[in-house]
Amino acid sequence: MTRYRTLSPPDLRVYLGAHDALGARLGGPHEGWAVREVSDGNLNHVFIVEGPAGAVCCKQSLPHVRVDPDWKMPLTRTDFEARYMRRVAPHVGHLMPALLHFDPDLHLIVMESLHHHHVLRGMLGEATALAGFSARIGEYVAQTAFFTSWRGRPFEQSMADCAAFAGNTTLTRITVDLVLTDPYRAACARNHWMTPELDATVAELQTDAALHASVSHWQERFLGAPQALLHGDLHTGSIMLHGDDVRVIDGEFALMGPIGFDAGLYVGNLLLHAAARRDHATWMADEIETFWRSFTHEYRALWETNPTSGDVGALLDAAGRHQAQAQELAMVMRDLAGFAGMEMIRRTIGYAQVSDYALCSDRTGEKEARLRALTLGRMLITRGRRIETINALLETIEEPGGF
Amino acid sequence: MTRYRTLSPPDLRVYLGAHDALGARLGGPHEGWAVREVSDGNLNHVFIVEGPAGAVCCKQSLPHVRVDPDWKMPLTRTDFEARYMRRVAPHVGHLMPALLHFDPDLHLIVMESLHHHHVLRGMLGEATALAGFSARIGEYVAQTAFFTSWRGRPFEQSMADCAAFAGNTTLTRITVDLVLTDPYRAACARNHWMTPELDATVAELQTDAALHASVSHWQERFLGAPQALLHGDLHTGSIMLHGDDVRVIDGEFALMGPIGFDAGLYVGNLLLHAAARRDHATWMADEIETFWRSFTHEYRALWETNPTSGDVGALLDAAGRHQAQAQELAMVMRDLAGFAGMEMIRRTIGYAQVSDYALCSDRTGEKEARLRALTLGRMLITRGRRIETINALLETIEEPGGF
């Protein structure tokens, strides 16, 4: 703590220059390096530093939410992000920026700069993302999930991760409140929505006891089913693209949880985009299908290649394994559906909403887009427990009255 | 570690005498105290120390399994037991011995002596246990489970316990291997059974792929569903009785897990006793029913009194809560049934078997008792996922060909 200070651009130059490997990567004397703030998420300072030889990206925790200095927050969140990157890099190193350096006193991550990449959410709006990017995200979820699951490694390693990430309570509390609870509470001042257009729909969401029973189920799944180490915030703003090069960033929400949570947040954000841009709806449905086929193909393949790496399922023969795979993938799909629904609701009426709605042509268009998202979100939350296949998901998405 | 040594009876007298509160509890000079070794479990040294004013019970970890010095084992297991006792004492203090003192260097627990109590397993054999003791165990499981669950407290506290008990891997490994895996492996040298009488049945258990698929499900439930802080080894040898005073001991296997695991081990051991003593079968069925009614009554009552103590379910109204209670109790019953079956198998052909079989009148009687246990155990393992009520459980137990 004593060494912690919020780094200014000149501080950062000096700091990087004092580390040989980082200095060499940038090249030349540190005085000449360009420092550009690119903070985009809600929480942290992010800088790109460029020198004659190359660039790095620096991410530092602030003692508060970046966009709300009154919302105090512990500095350890980059610690969890660095820990997450180290844990999953052996499996998905090519799908993340390389972690170059972590300073636990400054809570500073220095990583490969992705300054040629763009954030997926923006590229969807501009329709510049190369279709099929979701195959890479399917691989990412499969690789991170399988190798950190009870099936992919001895349980002692999973217990160690339970302990290592159990302390990430500040960010987990954000998920529990903002994603899983607040949007359904009438008295919560963090919610905001288009008024008066959405007033009646929001009132319904906040008083429907049957919906709340389903929400309660997803709350319990999130906390009570630590199947694998999750990214924890896998939305289209946490993914960067450059051509067919796909990278996942911002793992500070990492925790042990249900595999379908990462998958569901991703799918939920594709659906939010489709709600805002009707002309992209078919594309997004294709991406969802691509994601699922890629995820399931890869997950099964890893399981087949590592049939007895973990304690769970070590007794199974090939037929038993295939049956267990089918059951597990059905479970992931149920969770995916439910959490996708929760994400759609919270990103439409909760504290942190998606910018996709700014793509709507006018207020009427935006109102319709938001109502579409709320309708589909609610359907996914209440029916999720019965959605077990990609076809069932796609049918729900395309259902009249749904989407 | 430097202070650790295995305490001899004279060492123990000096140690206790040096602690005022403990010395006062025993009374008089320490030279006169009687020290009696009463080690009964497989793992630790246990002594009763008696003085003119009172008595205490001392439990110390050894660097190996007590009954097998070649099986090395870390000393921290009493640390987890002390931690467990501290965690659950506010809720079930009257159902446990009082923790008087814990020395983390010596890995020594000093607790209330239960020298007027007897171990339940022995009292069942002698039929000296007062019928209805299971009501207290139902309370014990309800209180410990509810207050350490996602519903009973903010998730941060549960995460802290996930971290605090995730390190108990040595004893969890024993459960994973001895309870959940080994008995189904033909090549495992730790298994032993009445031969040739059980050879064919054991061969079947170790080659039945459908059974192994169900076993795999219970493996995953054990590791992947940390609903509450468990005792982890709640069998009839971990319970002591004196009249209607019931105490649970030996919490060194504590971990976060599914509530039905504690319940299932308990019920499994009652069923093992019933298998060995047919004349006690009705009594045991009554105890199982008493346990379940007490557990469910208490669990619902705690939930009704603390409807929004936790994050999960905080949105529910009374009707939603009652529905969630019914769903959760059905889940606990499924797990109870499956884990009871796993316990019956492993205590009949695995490494650590129950002494109840010594109650059989002759070898033929013992063979029949063990076959009964294996048959019912297998039924509970394969059907457990469909057993959701106490009546369904009791019908399975009483089914011809089952019990």
PDB file of C-alpha atoms in Angstrom, chain A residues 11-225:
ATOM      1  CA  ASP A  11       5.231   8.771 -13.688  1.00  0.00           C
ATOM      2  CA  LEU A  12       4.379   5.947 -16.001  1.00  0.00           C
ATOM      3  CA  ARG A  13       7.202   6.781 -18.416  1.00  0.00           C
ATOM      4  CA  VAL A  14       9.721   6.754 -15.587  1.00  0.00           C
ATOM      5  CA  TYR A  15       8.323   3.525 -14.158  1.00  0.00           C
ATOM      6  CA  LEU A  16       8.435   1.661 -17.458  1.00  0.00           C
ATOM      7  CA  GLY A  17      11.873   3.038 -18.259  1.00  0.00           C
ATOM      8  CA  ALA A  18      13.190   1.610 -14.996  1.00  0.00           C
ATOM      9  CA  HIS A  19      12.196  -1.912 -16.071  1.00  0.00           C
ATOM     10  CA  ASP A  20      14.666  -3.176 -18.654  1.00  0.00           C
ATOM     11  CA  ALA A  21      12.428  -5.609 -20.488  1.00  0.00           C
ATOM     12  CA  LEU A  22       9.605  -3.078 -20.752  1.00  0.00           C
ATOM     13  CA  GLY A  23      11.969  -0.282 -21.735  1.00  0.00           C
ATOM     14  CA  ALA A  24      13.501  -2.436 -24.457  1.00  0.00           C
ATOM     15  CA  ARG A  25      10.086  -3.269 -25.805  1.00  0.00           C
ATOM     16  CA  LEU A  26       9.325   0.454 -26.200  1.00  0.00           C
ATOM     17  CA  GLY A  27      12.830   1.460 -27.366  1.00  0.00           C
ATOM     18  CA  GLY A  28      14.800   4.693 -26.999  1.00  0.00           C
ATOM     19  CA  PRO A  29      14.770   7.068 -24.011  1.00  0.00           C
ATOM     20  CA  HIS A  30      11.569   7.161 -21.961  1.00  0.00           C
ATOM     21  CA  GLU A  31      11.223  10.916 -22.312  1.00  0.00           C
ATOM     22  CA  GLY A  32      10.134  10.434 -25.917  1.00  0.00           C
ATOM     23  CA  TRP A  33       7.372   7.908 -25.292  1.00  0.00           C
ATOM     24  CA  ALA A  34       3.808   8.920 -26.068  1.00  0.00           C
ATOM     25  CA  VAL A  35       1.280   8.195 -23.311  1.00  0.00           C
ATOM     26  CA  ARG A  36      -2.369   8.136 -24.282  1.00  0.00           C
ATOM     27  CA  GLU A  37      -5.221   7.555 -21.851  1.00  0.00           C
ATOM     28  CA  VAL A  38      -7.748   5.111 -23.321  1.00  0.00           C
ATOM     29  CA  SER A  39      -9.824   4.336 -20.198  1.00  0.00           C
ATOM     30  CA  ASP A  40     -13.090   2.949 -21.498  1.00  0.00           C
ATOM     31  CA  GLY A  41     -14.487   0.645 -18.828  1.00  0.00           C
ATOM     32  CA  ASN A  42     -16.057   2.047 -15.696  1.00  0.00           C
ATOM     33  CA  LEU A  43     -13.406   1.108 -13.172  1.00  0.00           C
ATOM     34  CA  ASN A  44      -9.747   1.675 -14.019  1.00  0.00           C
ATOM     35  CA  HIS A  45      -7.128   3.897 -15.620  1.00  0.00           C
ATOM     36  CA  VAL A  46      -5.840   2.505 -18.904  1.00  0.00           C
ATOM     37  CA  PHE A  47      -2.949   4.007 -20.883  1.00  0.00           C
ATOM     38  CA  ILE A  48      -1.264   3.063 -24.131  1.00  0.00           C
ATOM     39  CA  VAL A  49       2.433   3.909 -24.080  1.00  0.00           C
ATOM     40  CA  GLU A  50       4.217   4.019 -27.432  1.00  0.00           C
ATOM     41  CA  GLY A  51       7.915   4.229 -28.174  1.00  0.00           C
ATOM     42  CA  PRO A  52       9.930   3.874 -31.370  1.00  0.00           C
ATOM     43  CA  ALA A  53      10.214   0.079 -30.994  1.00  0.00           C
ATOM     44  CA  GLY A  54       6.748  -0.813 -29.784  1.00  0.00           C
ATOM     45  CA  ALA A  55       3.887  -0.197 -27.387  1.00  0.00           C
ATOM     46  CA  VAL A  56       2.465  -1.506 -24.141  1.00  0.00           C
ATOM     47  CA  CYS A  57      -0.865  -1.148 -22.408  1.00  0.00           C
ATOM     48  CA  CYS A  58      -0.930  -0.166 -18.708  1.00  0.00           C
ATOM     49  CA  LYS A  59      -3.938  -0.712 -16.488  1.00  0.00           C
ATOM     50  CA  GLN A  60      -4.023   0.592 -12.929  1.00  0.00           C
ATOM     51  CA  SER A  61      -6.692   0.265 -10.242  1.00  0.00           C
ATOM     52  CA  LEU A  62      -8.004   3.481  -8.768  1.00  0.00           C
ATOM     53  CA  PRO A  63      -9.249   3.664  -5.180  1.00  0.00           C
ATOM     54  CA  HIS A  64     -12.732   4.359  -6.528  1.00  0.00           C
ATOM     55  CA  VAL A  65     -14.916   3.688  -9.575  1.00  0.00           C
ATOM     56  CA  ARG A  66     -13.342   5.725 -12.396  1.00  0.00           C
ATOM     57  CA  VAL A  67     -16.632   7.212 -13.476  1.00  0.00           C
ATOM     58  CA  ASP A  68     -17.879   7.795  -9.911  1.00  0.00           C
ATOM     59  CA  PRO A  69     -15.178   8.941  -7.435  1.00  0.00           C
ATOM     60  CA  ASP A  70     -17.664   8.679  -4.540  1.00  0.00           C
ATOM     61  CA  TRP A  71     -17.993   4.932  -5.100  1.00  0.00           C
ATOM     62  CA  LYS A  72     -14.906   3.714  -3.203  1.00  0.00           C
ATOM     63  CA  MET A  73     -13.352   0.451  -4.276  1.00  0.00           C
ATOM     64  CA  PRO A  74     -10.353  -1.582  -3.103  1.00  0.00           C
ATOM     65  CA  LEU A  75      -7.260  -1.555  -5.265  1.00  0.00           C
ATOM     66  CA  THR A  76      -6.910  -5.328  -5.459  1.00  0.00           C
ATOM     67  CA  ARG A  77      -9.043  -5.738  -8.551  1.00  0.00           C
ATOM     68  CA  THR A  78      -6.071  -5.700 -10.940  1.00  0.00           C
ATOM     69  CA  ASP A  79      -4.461  -8.325  -8.691  1.00  0.00           C
ATOM     70  CA  PHE A  80      -7.329 -10.665  -9.515  1.00  0.00           C
ATOM     71  CA  GLU A  81      -7.104  -9.761 -13.193  1.00  0.00           C
ATOM     72  CA  ALA A  82      -3.371 -10.559 -13.262  1.00  0.00           C
ATOM     73  CA  ARG A  83      -3.988 -13.804 -11.401  1.00  0.00           C
ATOM     74  CA  TYR A  84      -6.707 -14.748 -13.873  1.00  0.00           C
ATOM     75  CA  MET A  85      -4.476 -13.957 -16.870  1.00  0.00           C
ATOM     76  CA  ARG A  86      -1.694 -16.118 -15.460  1.00  0.00           C
ATOM     77  CA  ARG A  87      -4.082 -18.974 -14.780  1.00  0.00           C
ATOM     78  CA  VAL A  88      -5.686 -19.142 -18.208  1.00  0.00           C
ATOM     79  CA  ALA A  89      -2.787 -17.974 -20.420  1.00  0.00           C
ATOM     80  CA  PRO A  90      -1.386 -21.530 -20.782  1.00  0.00           C
ATOM     81  CA  HIS A  91      -4.653 -22.501 -22.473  1.00  0.00           C
ATOM     82  CA  VAL A  92      -5.799 -19.335 -24.280  1.00  0.00           C
ATOM     83  CA  GLY A  93      -2.638 -17.242 -24.478  1.00  0.00           C
ATOM     84  CA  HIS A  94      -3.266 -16.572 -28.178  1.00  0.00           C
ATOM     85  CA  LEU A  95      -6.719 -15.206 -27.379  1.00  0.00           C
ATOM     86  CA  MET A  96      -5.605 -12.663 -24.758  1.00  0.00           C
ATOM     87  CA  PRO A  97      -3.066  -9.865 -24.603  1.00  0.00           C
ATOM     88  CA  ALA A  98       0.233 -11.152 -23.183  1.00  0.00           C
ATOM     89  CA  LEU A  99       0.795 -10.190 -19.538  1.00  0.00           C
ATOM     90  CA  LEU A 100       4.217  -8.509 -19.478  1.00  0.00           C
ATOM     91  CA  HIS A 101       4.455  -7.289 -15.900  1.00  0.00           C
ATOM     92  CA  PHE A 102       2.403  -6.956 -12.742  1.00  0.00           C
ATOM     93  CA  ASP A 103       3.222  -4.676  -9.823  1.00  0.00           C
ATOM     94  CA  PRO A 104       1.209  -5.714  -6.749  1.00  0.00           C
ATOM     95  CA  ASP A 105       2.043  -2.514  -4.823  1.00  0.00           C
ATOM     96  CA  LEU A 106       0.947  -0.169  -7.582  1.00  0.00           C
ATOM     97  CA  HIS A 107      -1.816  -2.589  -8.643  1.00  0.00           C
ATOM     98  CA  LEU A 108      -0.510  -2.049 -12.156  1.00  0.00           C
ATOM     99  CA  ILE A 109      -0.746  -4.473 -15.064  1.00  0.00           C
ATOM    100  CA  VAL A 110       1.506  -3.938 -18.083  1.00  0.00           C
ATOM    101  CA  MET A 111       0.395  -5.982 -21.054  1.00  0.00           C
ATOM    102  CA  GLU A 112       0.706  -6.300 -24.796  1.00  0.00           C
ATOM    103  CA  SER A 113      -0.876  -3.304 -26.468  1.00  0.00           C
ATOM    104  CA  LEU A 114      -3.744  -4.050 -28.795  1.00  0.00           C
ATOM    105  CA  HIS A 115      -3.729  -0.624 -30.411  1.00  0.00           C
ATOM    106  CA  HIS A 116      -4.480  -2.116 -33.827  1.00  0.00           C
ATOM    107  CA  HIS A 117      -7.497  -3.858 -32.389  1.00  0.00           C
ATOM    108  CA  HIS A 118     -10.940  -2.401 -31.835  1.00  0.00           C
ATOM    109  CA  VAL A 119     -13.594  -3.165 -29.270  1.00  0.00           C
ATOM    110  CA  LEU A 120     -16.095  -5.669 -30.632  1.00  0.00           C
ATOM    111  CA  ARG A 121     -19.126  -3.707 -29.440  1.00  0.00           C
ATOM    112  CA  GLY A 122     -18.128  -0.741 -31.573  1.00  0.00           C
ATOM    113  CA  MET A 123     -17.273  -2.931 -34.557  1.00  0.00           C
ATOM    114  CA  LEU A 124     -20.720  -4.504 -34.438  1.00  0.00           C
ATOM    115  CA  GLY A 125     -22.286  -1.080 -34.687  1.00  0.00           C
ATOM    116  CA  GLU A 126     -20.119  -0.191 -37.659  1.00  0.00           C
ATOM    117  CA  ALA A 127     -20.532  -3.690 -39.105  1.00  0.00           C
ATOM    118  CA  THR A 128     -16.746  -3.890 -39.474  1.00  0.00           C
ATOM    119  CA  ALA A 129     -16.316  -7.064 -37.422  1.00  0.00           C
ATOM    120  CA  LEU A 130     -15.433 -10.067 -39.558  1.00  0.00           C
ATOM    121  CA  ALA A 131     -18.384 -12.481 -39.286  1.00  0.00           C
ATOM    122  CA  GLY A 132     -17.563 -15.694 -37.448  1.00  0.00           C
ATOM    123  CA  PHE A 133     -15.507 -14.113 -34.641  1.00  0.00           C
ATOM    124  CA  SER A 134     -17.654 -16.069 -32.187  1.00  0.00           C
ATOM    125  CA  ALA A 135     -15.818 -19.269 -33.064  1.00  0.00           C
ATOM    126  CA  ARG A 136     -12.795 -17.878 -31.213  1.00  0.00           C
ATOM    127  CA  ILE A 137     -14.929 -16.993 -28.186  1.00  0.00           C
ATOM    128  CA  GLY A 138     -16.324 -20.510 -28.194  1.00  0.00           C
ATOM    129  CA  GLU A 139     -12.756 -21.839 -28.072  1.00  0.00           C
ATOM    130  CA  TYR A 140     -11.895 -19.376 -25.334  1.00  0.00           C
ATOM    131  CA  VAL A 141     -14.774 -20.452 -23.100  1.00  0.00           C
ATOM    132  CA  ALA A 142     -14.157 -24.148 -23.794  1.00  0.00           C
ATOM    133  CA  GLN A 143     -10.432 -23.990 -23.035  1.00  0.00           C
ATOM    134  CA  THR A 144     -10.691 -21.849 -19.916  1.00  0.00           C
ATOM    135  CA  ALA A 145     -13.651 -23.828 -18.585  1.00  0.00           C
ATOM    136  CA  PHE A 146     -12.440 -27.351 -19.246  1.00  0.00           C
ATOM    137  CA  PHE A 147      -8.956 -26.963 -17.841  1.00  0.00           C
ATOM    138  CA  THR A 148     -10.182 -25.221 -14.685  1.00  0.00           C
ATOM    139  CA  SER A 149     -13.095 -27.615 -14.073  1.00  0.00           C
ATOM    140  CA  TRP A 150     -13.412 -30.601 -11.720  1.00  0.00           C
ATOM    141  CA  ARG A 151     -13.132 -32.810 -14.793  1.00  0.00           C
ATOM    142  CA  GLY A 152     -10.035 -31.169 -16.199  1.00  0.00           C
ATOM    143  CA  ARG A 153      -7.735 -31.240 -13.160  1.00  0.00           C
ATOM    144  CA  PRO A 154      -7.355 -32.780  -9.686  1.00  0.00           C
ATOM    145  CA  PHE A 155      -9.823 -31.195  -7.270  1.00  0.00           C
ATOM    146  CA  GLU A 156      -6.983 -29.755  -5.160  1.00  0.00           C
ATOM    147  CA  GLN A 157      -6.201 -27.301  -7.983  1.00  0.00           C
ATOM    148  CA  SER A 158      -9.821 -26.196  -8.237  1.00  0.00           C
ATOM    149  CA  MET A 159      -9.987 -25.737  -4.466  1.00  0.00           C
ATOM    150  CA  ALA A 160      -6.860 -23.584  -4.690  1.00  0.00           C
ATOM    151  CA  ASP A 161      -8.613 -21.381  -7.259  1.00  0.00           C
ATOM    152  CA  CYS A 162     -11.751 -21.250  -5.109  1.00  0.00           C
ATOM    153  CA  ALA A 163      -9.538 -19.867  -2.345  1.00  0.00           C
ATOM    154  CA  ALA A 164      -7.520 -17.614  -4.685  1.00  0.00           C
ATOM    155  CA  PHE A 165     -10.585 -15.913  -6.173  1.00  0.00           C
ATOM    156  CA  ALA A 166     -12.960 -16.063  -3.169  1.00  0.00           C
ATOM    157  CA  GLY A 167     -11.441 -12.751  -2.067  1.00  0.00           C
ATOM    158  CA  ASN A 168     -12.629 -10.980  -5.220  1.00  0.00           C
ATOM    159  CA  THR A 169     -15.770 -10.036  -3.322  1.00  0.00           C
ATOM    160  CA  THR A 170     -15.904  -6.365  -4.297  1.00  0.00           C
ATOM    161  CA  LEU A 171     -16.367  -7.162  -7.970  1.00  0.00           C
ATOM    162  CA  THR A 172     -18.491 -10.238  -7.253  1.00  0.00           C
ATOM    163  CA  ARG A 173     -20.723  -7.964  -5.168  1.00  0.00           C
ATOM    164  CA  ILE A 174     -21.141  -5.747  -8.241  1.00  0.00           C
ATOM    165  CA  THR A 175     -22.339  -8.779 -10.211  1.00  0.00           C
ATOM    166  CA  VAL A 176     -24.627  -9.974  -7.425  1.00  0.00           C
ATOM    167  CA  ASP A 177     -26.198  -6.527  -7.089  1.00  0.00           C
ATOM    168  CA  LEU A 178     -26.133  -4.975 -10.552  1.00  0.00           C
ATOM    169  CA  VAL A 179     -26.740  -8.108 -12.638  1.00  0.00           C
ATOM    170  CA  LEU A 180     -28.657 -10.450 -10.376  1.00  0.00           C
ATOM    171  CA  THR A 181     -30.734  -8.301  -8.032  1.00  0.00           C
ATOM    172  CA  ASP A 182     -31.074  -4.527  -8.470  1.00  0.00           C
ATOM    173  CA  PRO A 183     -33.002  -4.428 -11.765  1.00  0.00           C
ATOM    174  CA  TYR A 184     -35.855  -6.328 -10.080  1.00  0.00           C
ATOM    175  CA  ARG A 185     -36.084  -3.993  -7.081  1.00  0.00           C
ATOM    176  CA  ALA A 186     -38.454  -1.062  -7.437  1.00  0.00           C
ATOM    177  CA  ALA A 187     -36.701   0.885  -4.695  1.00  0.00           C
ATOM    178  CA  CYS A 188     -33.231   0.732  -6.237  1.00  0.00           C
ATOM    179  CA  ALA A 189     -32.005   4.187  -7.227  1.00  0.00           C
ATOM    180  CA  ARG A 190     -29.258   2.790  -9.473  1.00  0.00           C
ATOM    181  CA  ASN A 191     -31.811   1.678 -12.048  1.00  0.00           C
ATOM    182  CA  HIS A 192     -32.772   4.091 -14.834  1.00  0.00           C
ATOM    183  CA  TRP A 193     -34.796   3.705 -18.007  1.00  0.00           C
ATOM    184  CA  MET A 194     -36.575   5.499 -20.823  1.00  0.00           C
ATOM    185  CA  THR A 195     -39.505   7.113 -19.191  1.00  0.00           C
ATOM    186  CA  PRO A 196     -42.436   7.148 -19.629  1.00  0.00           C
ATOM    187  CA  GLU A 197     -42.054   4.612 -22.472  1.00  0.00           C
ATOM    188  CA  LEU A 198     -40.756   1.714 -20.316  1.00  0.00           C
ATOM    189  CA  ASP A 199     -42.480   2.578 -17.039  1.00  0.00           C
ATOM    190  CA  ALA A 200     -45.189  -0.065 -17.267  1.00  0.00           C
ATOM    191  CA  THR A 201     -42.808  -2.820 -18.389  1.00  0.00           C
ATOM    192  CA  VAL A 202     -40.294  -2.024 -15.669  1.00  0.00           C
ATOM    193  CA  ALA A 203     -43.038  -1.981 -13.034  1.00  0.00           C
ATOM    194  CA  GLU A 204     -44.054  -5.444 -14.192  1.00  0.00           C
ATOM    195  CA  LEU A 205     -40.477  -6.779 -14.016  1.00  0.00           C
ATOM    196  CA  GLN A 206     -40.173  -5.451 -10.509  1.00  0.00           C
ATOM    197  CA  THR A 207     -43.400  -6.962  -9.199  1.00  0.00           C
ATOM    198  CA  ASP A 208     -43.742 -10.293 -11.030  1.00  0.00           C
ATOM    199  CA  ALA A 209     -43.335 -12.952  -8.339  1.00  0.00           C
ATOM    200  CA  ALA A 210     -42.965 -15.786 -10.867  1.00  0.00           C
ATOM    201  CA  LEU A 211     -40.136 -13.928 -12.585  1.00  0.00           C
ATOM    202  CA  HIS A 212     -38.474 -13.302  -9.235  1.00  0.00           C
ATOM    203  CA  ALA A 213     -38.617 -17.033  -8.461  1.00  0.00           C
ATOM    204  CA  SER A 214     -36.648 -17.667 -11.648  1.00  0.00           C
ATOM    205  CA  VAL A 215     -34.225 -14.827 -10.897  1.00  0.00           C
ATOM    206  CA  SER A 216     -33.644 -16.439  -7.535  1.00  0.00           C
ATOM    207  CA  HIS A 217     -32.679 -19.688  -9.304  1.00  0.00           C
ATOM    208  CA  TRP A 218     -30.050 -17.886 -11.383  1.00  0.00           C
ATOM    209  CA  GLN A 219     -28.737 -16.117  -8.301  1.00  0.00           C
ATOM    210  CA  GLU A 220     -28.156 -19.486  -6.715  1.00  0.00           C
ATOM    211  CA  ARG A 221     -26.551 -20.929  -9.846  1.00  0.00           C
ATOM    212  CA  PHE A 222     -24.135 -18.015 -10.010  1.00  0.00           C
ATOM    213  CA  LEU A 223     -22.940 -18.365  -6.424  1.00  0.00           C
ATOM    214  CA  GLY A 224     -23.487 -22.039  -5.749  1.00  0.00           C
ATOM    215  CA  ALA A 225     -22.059 -23.815  -8.818  1.00  0.00           C
TER     216      ALA A 225
END
